[in-house]
Amino acid sequence: MNPIESLERLFGSRIKKNVPLAPLTTIGVGGRAEFYFEPCCIRELIIVRKIGCETGLTLRIFGGGSNVILDDNHMKGLVISTHSLSGFNVSHEDHHIYVKVESGVPLKRLIALSVKEGFAGFEFAVGIPGTMGGALCGNAGVKDHSVSDIVRWVETIDSEGVITRRNKNEIHWDYRYSGLCDQDCYISQCCLDLVLSSRQDVRSAVKSFWQRRVHQPYGFKSAGCIFKNPDGDSAGRLLDLAGCKGLRKGDAVVSHFHANFIINYGEASFEDMVGLIRECKRRVKDFSGIDLSLEVKIISDTQVEI
Ligand code: EPU
């Protein structure tokens, strides 16, 4: 029995074929997945991971699709979406509020929970798209605040289906980096360590973080910031100085609001996106000598050089 037949025996028509991936990303670029599955609980994620690894089926795990640029060629193997791993629960211990969060929970739901209940610590994440799993993987954040600041522990699933829980200090964190995704582990859930405050204070902190985003394009199809900030500088500023705003390839355009965002104005292709990213990187290198590195993840069956 081939791997897909084994999965179909367990999950029936929930193993979907030939699924378009572009609508599952915030930039709206990408081809179709050969096979696609949304586990509805962590146990199912473990099963699919184990079967995939035992049988050599190519697996790719996919969260909110906010920090990725997908190849528009057919994607081989099985794409696993964390969309339905959306449970969370809250417990109190002394002054701590522990929120256990499954990897598919969108950050905006956690912001809404924080405001409703007066939980402080997560306000900085307002406006960051995507899910908890993706945020942990890339240690998402804003200036001076990252997801790692408020993590208590993270659970991952290895290729044998074994769950490991790591405390925050057992994980290597850095600016827009966590060691979690280097180890070929799937994030299943985490626990956030927040503080009880007042609704009013949390709401005004959320507002003030939101105001920091006024210079960013909002309501357009984008993958967030394309490049990481180099030490002590802003990639957006450097891209702006290098004359990148308004550069265009097909329907992919460097935002006039903030030069570290590329907007898909319609039917931008993977080639348009990659071409524009290369051009931006080259201009910054020529102008300032700085080699920008990517914050977004480029996902393709073939090796793509930027
Ligand atoms: N700037 C320009 N031109 C531009 C963009 C920015 O001159 O086109 C200047 C701004 O005027 C400001 C400086 O660059 O003086 C910094 O800009 P900004 O405050 O927008 O912050 P950033 O460093 O560009 C970072 C994060 C954003 C986060 C903001 C707000 C990275 C790569 N970017 O941007 O995160 O929203 O701070 O805190 O770390 C993301 O990660 O996807 C993201 C958008």
Coordinates of C-alpha atoms and ligand atoms in Angstrom, one line a residue:
M1 CA 0.0 0.0 0.0
N2 CA 1.4 3.4 -0.9
P3 CA 1.6 6.1 1.8
I4 CA -1.4 8.0 0.5
E5 CA -3.5 4.9 0.5
S6 CA -2.5 4.3 4.1
L7 CA -3.5 7.8 5.0
E8 CA -6.8 7.5 3.0
R9 CA -7.7 4.4 5.0
L10 CA -7.4 6.4 8.2
F11 CA -8.7 9.8 7.1
G12 CA -10.8 9.0 4.0
S13 CA -11.8 12.0 1.9
R14 CA -10.1 14.4 4.3
I15 CA -6.9 13.6 2.3
K16 CA -7.5 16.1 -0.5
K17 CA -5.9 16.2 -3.9
N18 CA -4.6 19.0 -6.1
V19 CA -5.4 21.8 -3.6
P20 CA -4.7 25.4 -4.6
L21 CA -2.3 26.9 -2.0
A22 CA -2.3 30.6 -3.1
P23 CA -5.6 31.3 -1.2
L24 CA -4.0 29.9 2.0
T25 CA -1.2 32.5 1.9
T26 CA -1.5 36.2 2.7
I27 CA 0.5 37.2 -0.5
G28 CA -1.7 35.0 -2.7
V29 CA 1.1 33.4 -4.6
G30 CA 1.6 29.6 -5.0
G31 CA 0.7 26.5 -7.0
R32 CA -1.3 23.4 -6.0
A33 CA -0.4 20.8 -3.4
E34 CA -0.4 17.2 -4.7
F35 CA -2.1 16.1 -1.4
Y36 CA -3.4 18.2 1.5
F37 CA -4.6 17.4 5.0
E38 CA -5.8 19.3 8.0
P39 CA -5.3 17.3 11.2
C40 CA -8.1 18.1 13.7
C41 CA -6.1 17.3 16.8
I42 CA -2.5 16.8 17.9
R43 CA -2.9 13.0 17.8
E44 CA -3.7 13.2 14.1
L45 CA -0.7 15.3 13.5
I46 CA 1.5 12.7 15.2
I47 CA 0.0 9.9 13.1
V48 CA 0.4 11.7 9.8
R49 CA 4.0 12.7 10.7
K50 CA 4.9 9.1 11.6
I51 CA 3.3 7.6 8.5
G52 CA 5.0 10.2 6.3
C53 CA 8.4 9.6 7.7
E54 CA 8.1 5.8 7.7
T55 CA 7.1 5.8 4.0
G56 CA 9.3 8.5 2.6
L57 CA 6.3 10.7 1.7
T58 CA 7.4 14.4 1.4
L59 CA 5.6 16.4 4.1
R60 CA 5.4 20.1 4.5
I61 CA 3.7 21.8 7.4
F62 CA 1.8 25.0 6.8
G63 CA 0.4 27.6 9.3
G64 CA -1.2 30.9 8.5
G65 CA 0.7 31.3 5.3
S66 CA 1.8 34.8 6.2
N67 CA 5.5 34.6 6.0
V68 CA 5.9 32.4 3.0
I69 CA 6.3 32.7 -0.7
L70 CA 5.3 29.5 -2.5
D71 CA 6.5 28.3 -5.8
D72 CA 3.6 28.3 -8.3
N73 CA 4.6 24.9 -9.7
H74 CA 2.8 21.8 -8.4
M75 CA 4.1 20.9 -4.9
K76 CA 4.9 17.3 -4.5
G77 CA 3.8 15.3 -1.5
L78 CA 1.5 16.1 1.3
V79 CA 0.9 19.6 2.7
I80 CA -0.3 19.5 6.3
S81 CA -2.2 22.6 7.5
T82 CA -2.4 23.4 11.2
H83 CA -5.6 25.4 10.5
S84 CA -7.8 23.1 12.8
L85 CA -5.3 22.9 15.6
S86 CA -7.0 25.8 17.1
G87 CA -7.5 25.0 20.8
F88 CA -6.3 27.0 23.8
N89 CA -7.0 27.1 27.5
V90 CA -6.2 29.4 30.3
S91 CA -5.0 28.6 33.9
H92 CA -3.9 30.8 36.7
E93 CA -1.0 30.3 39.1
D94 CA 0.0 33.1 41.6
H95 CA 0.4 36.2 39.3
H96 CA 0.9 34.2 36.2
I97 CA -1.7 33.6 33.5
Y98 CA -0.7 30.5 31.5
V99 CA -2.3 30.2 28.1
K100 CA -1.8 26.8 26.5
V101 CA -2.1 27.4 22.7
E102 CA -2.2 24.9 19.8
S103 CA 0.0 25.8 16.9
G104 CA -2.8 26.7 14.5
V105 CA -4.3 29.4 16.7
P106 CA -4.2 32.8 14.9
L107 CA -2.3 35.5 16.8
K108 CA -5.3 37.8 16.3
R109 CA -7.4 35.5 18.4
L110 CA -4.9 35.7 21.2
I111 CA -4.9 39.5 21.0
A112 CA -8.7 39.5 21.3
L113 CA -8.5 37.1 24.3
S114 CA -5.9 39.4 26.0
V115 CA -8.0 42.5 25.5
K116 CA -11.2 40.8 26.7
E117 CA -9.6 39.2 29.8
G118 CA -7.0 41.9 30.6
F119 CA -4.0 39.6 30.0
A120 CA -0.8 41.6 29.6
G121 CA 2.4 40.7 27.7
F122 CA 1.2 39.9 24.2
E123 CA 0.0 43.3 23.1
F124 CA 3.0 43.8 20.8
A125 CA 1.8 41.1 18.5
V126 CA -1.2 43.2 17.3
G127 CA -1.2 43.3 13.5
I128 CA 1.2 40.4 13.1
P129 CA -0.6 37.9 10.9
G130 CA -0.4 34.2 11.0
T131 CA -0.5 31.5 13.7
M132 CA 1.2 30.6 16.9
G133 CA 3.3 27.9 15.3
G134 CA 4.6 30.2 12.6
A135 CA 5.3 32.9 15.2
L136 CA 7.3 30.5 17.3
C137 CA 9.2 29.2 14.3
G138 CA 10.4 32.7 13.2
N139 CA 10.3 34.2 16.7
A140 CA 7.9 36.9 15.3
G141 CA 7.9 40.3 16.9
V142 CA 8.4 44.0 16.6
K143 CA 11.3 46.2 17.7
D144 CA 12.3 45.3 21.3
H145 CA 9.6 42.5 21.7
S146 CA 9.5 38.9 20.4
V147 CA 7.3 35.9 21.0
S148 CA 10.2 34.3 22.9
D149 CA 9.7 36.9 25.7
I150 CA 6.4 35.4 26.7
V151 CA 6.9 31.7 26.0
R152 CA 7.0 29.2 28.9
W153 CA 7.5 26.0 27.0
V154 CA 7.0 24.6 23.5
E155 CA 6.0 21.1 22.5
T156 CA 7.2 19.6 19.2
I157 CA 6.7 16.3 17.4
D158 CA 9.8 14.6 15.9
S159 CA 9.8 12.3 12.8
E160 CA 9.1 9.3 15.0
G161 CA 6.0 11.0 16.3
V162 CA 7.5 11.5 19.8
I163 CA 6.5 14.7 21.6
T164 CA 9.2 16.7 23.4
R165 CA 8.4 19.6 25.7
R166 CA 11.2 22.2 26.0
N167 CA 11.3 25.1 28.4
K168 CA 11.9 28.5 27.0
N169 CA 15.6 28.5 28.1
E170 CA 16.2 25.1 26.4
I171 CA 15.5 26.7 23.0
H172 CA 17.9 28.8 21.0
W173 CA 16.2 32.1 20.3
D174 CA 17.5 35.1 18.3
Y175 CA 16.1 38.0 16.3
R176 CA 13.5 36.4 14.0
Y177 CA 15.0 33.0 14.7
S178 CA 14.3 30.0 16.8
G179 CA 16.2 26.7 16.9
L180 CA 12.8 24.9 16.9
C181 CA 12.4 24.7 13.1
D182 CA 16.0 23.7 12.4
Q183 CA 15.4 20.4 14.1
D184 CA 12.8 19.1 11.6
C185 CA 10.3 19.2 14.4
Y186 CA 6.6 20.2 14.1
I187 CA 5.4 22.6 16.7
S188 CA 2.2 21.2 18.2
Q189 CA 1.5 23.5 21.1
C190 CA 3.1 26.0 23.5
C191 CA 2.3 27.7 26.8
L192 CA 2.5 31.5 27.1
D193 CA 3.3 33.2 30.3
L194 CA 1.2 36.4 30.7
V195 CA 0.2 38.7 33.6
L196 CA -3.2 39.7 34.8
S197 CA -3.7 43.4 34.3
S198 CA -6.8 45.6 33.5
R199 CA -8.7 45.5 30.2
Q200 CA -8.2 49.2 29.9
D201 CA -4.4 49.0 30.2
V202 CA -4.2 46.1 27.8
R203 CA -6.4 47.8 25.3
S204 CA -4.3 51.0 25.3
A205 CA -1.1 49.1 25.0
V206 CA -2.6 47.3 22.0
K207 CA -3.6 50.6 20.5
S208 CA -0.1 52.1 20.9
F209 CA 1.5 49.1 19.2
W210 CA -1.0 49.3 16.4
Q211 CA -0.1 52.9 15.9
R212 CA 3.5 51.9 15.2
R213 CA 2.2 50.2 12.1
V214 CA 0.7 53.3 10.5
H215 CA 3.5 53.4 7.9
Q216 CA 3.0 49.9 6.9
P217 CA 0.7 48.8 4.0
Y218 CA -2.5 47.5 5.5
G219 CA -5.3 45.6 3.7
F220 CA -3.1 44.6 0.8
K221 CA -1.8 41.2 -0.1
S222 CA 1.7 40.9 1.3
A223 CA 3.9 38.5 3.2
G224 CA 5.0 41.0 5.8
C225 CA 8.6 42.2 5.9
I226 CA 10.6 40.6 3.2
F227 CA 14.1 41.1 4.7
K228 CA 15.3 40.9 8.3
N229 CA 16.7 44.1 9.7
P230 CA 20.5 44.1 9.6
D231 CA 22.2 44.9 13.0
G232 CA 21.4 48.4 14.1
D233 CA 19.5 49.5 10.9
S234 CA 16.2 49.0 9.2
A235 CA 15.9 47.0 6.0
G236 CA 13.0 49.2 5.0
R237 CA 15.1 52.4 5.4
L238 CA 17.9 50.9 3.3
L239 CA 15.6 49.6 0.6
D240 CA 14.0 53.1 0.5
L241 CA 17.4 54.8 0.2
A242 CA 18.3 52.4 -2.6
G243 CA 15.3 53.5 -4.6
C244 CA 13.3 50.3 -4.3
K245 CA 9.8 51.9 -3.6
G246 CA 7.5 51.4 -6.5
L247 CA 9.8 48.8 -8.3
R248 CA 7.5 46.4 -10.2
K249 CA 7.7 43.0 -11.8
G250 CA 4.3 41.8 -13.2
D251 CA 1.8 42.4 -10.4
A252 CA 4.4 42.4 -7.6
V253 CA 5.2 45.9 -6.5
V254 CA 7.5 47.3 -3.7
S255 CA 5.1 49.2 -1.4
H256 CA 5.2 53.0 -1.5
F257 CA 4.3 53.0 2.2
H258 CA 7.2 50.8 3.4
A259 CA 9.9 49.5 1.2
N260 CA 10.3 46.2 3.1
F261 CA 6.9 45.1 1.9
I262 CA 6.1 43.7 -1.6
I263 CA 2.4 43.9 -2.6
N264 CA 0.6 41.5 -4.9
Y265 CA -1.7 43.8 -6.8
G266 CA -3.4 40.9 -8.7
E267 CA -1.9 37.9 -10.3
A268 CA 1.8 38.1 -9.2
S269 CA 3.7 35.0 -10.0
F270 CA 6.4 33.3 -8.0
E271 CA 8.9 34.4 -10.7
D272 CA 7.7 38.0 -10.3
M273 CA 8.2 37.8 -6.5
V274 CA 11.6 36.2 -6.6
G275 CA 12.8 38.5 -9.4
L276 CA 11.7 41.6 -7.4
I277 CA 13.3 40.3 -4.2
R278 CA 16.6 39.7 -6.1
E279 CA 16.5 43.2 -7.6
C280 CA 15.9 44.8 -4.1
K281 CA 18.7 42.9 -2.5
R282 CA 21.1 43.8 -5.4
R283 CA 20.2 47.5 -5.1
V284 CA 20.8 47.6 -1.4
K285 CA 24.1 45.8 -1.8
D286 CA 25.2 48.2 -4.5
F287 CA 24.0 51.3 -2.6
S288 CA 25.2 50.5 0.9
G289 CA 27.3 47.3 0.8
I290 CA 24.9 45.5 3.1
D291 CA 23.8 42.0 2.3
L292 CA 20.1 41.7 3.4
S293 CA 18.9 38.3 4.5
L294 CA 15.4 37.0 4.0
E295 CA 12.8 37.1 6.7
V296 CA 10.2 35.4 4.5
K297 CA 10.6 31.7 3.7
I298 CA 10.7 30.7 0.0
I299 CA 9.2 27.3 -0.4
S300 CA 9.9 25.4 -3.6
D301 CA 10.6 21.8 -4.7
T302 CA 13.7 23.2 -6.4
Q303 CA 16.6 25.2 -5.0
V304 CA 16.0 29.0 -5.4
E305 CA 18.9 31.3 -5.0
I306 CA 18.2 34.9 -4.0
Ligands
EPU1 N1 11.9 53.6 6.9 C1 12.1 54.3 5.8 N2 11.5 53.9 4.6 C2 10.8 52.8 4.6 C3 10.5 52.0 5.7 C4 11.1 52.5 6.9 O1 12.8 55.3 5.8 O2 10.3 52.5 3.5 C5 12.5 54.1 8.2 C6 11.4 54.6 9.2 O3 11.0 55.9 8.9 C7 12.0 54.4 10.5 C8 12.9 53.1 10.3 O4 13.1 53.0 8.9 O5 12.8 55.5 10.8 C9 12.3 51.9 10.9 O6 11.0 51.6 10.3 P1 9.8 50.9 11.0 O7 9.5 51.6 12.3 O8 8.7 50.7 10.0 O9 10.4 49.5 11.5 P2 11.1 48.4 10.7 O10 12.4 48.1 11.4 O11 11.1 48.6 9.2 C10 10.2 46.4 12.2 C11 9.8 45.0 11.9 C12 8.3 45.0 11.5 C13 7.5 45.6 12.6 C14 8.0 47.1 12.8 C15 7.2 47.8 13.9 C16 11.5 43.7 10.9 C17 12.2 43.2 9.6 N3 10.5 44.5 10.8 O12 10.1 47.2 10.9 O13 7.9 43.6 11.4 O14 6.1 45.6 12.3 O15 9.4 47.0 13.2 O16 7.7 47.5 15.1 O17 12.0 43.3 12.0 C18 7.6 41.7 10.0 O18 8.4 41.1 10.7 O19 7.0 41.2 9.0 C19 7.3 43.1 10.2 C20 6.6 43.9 9.4

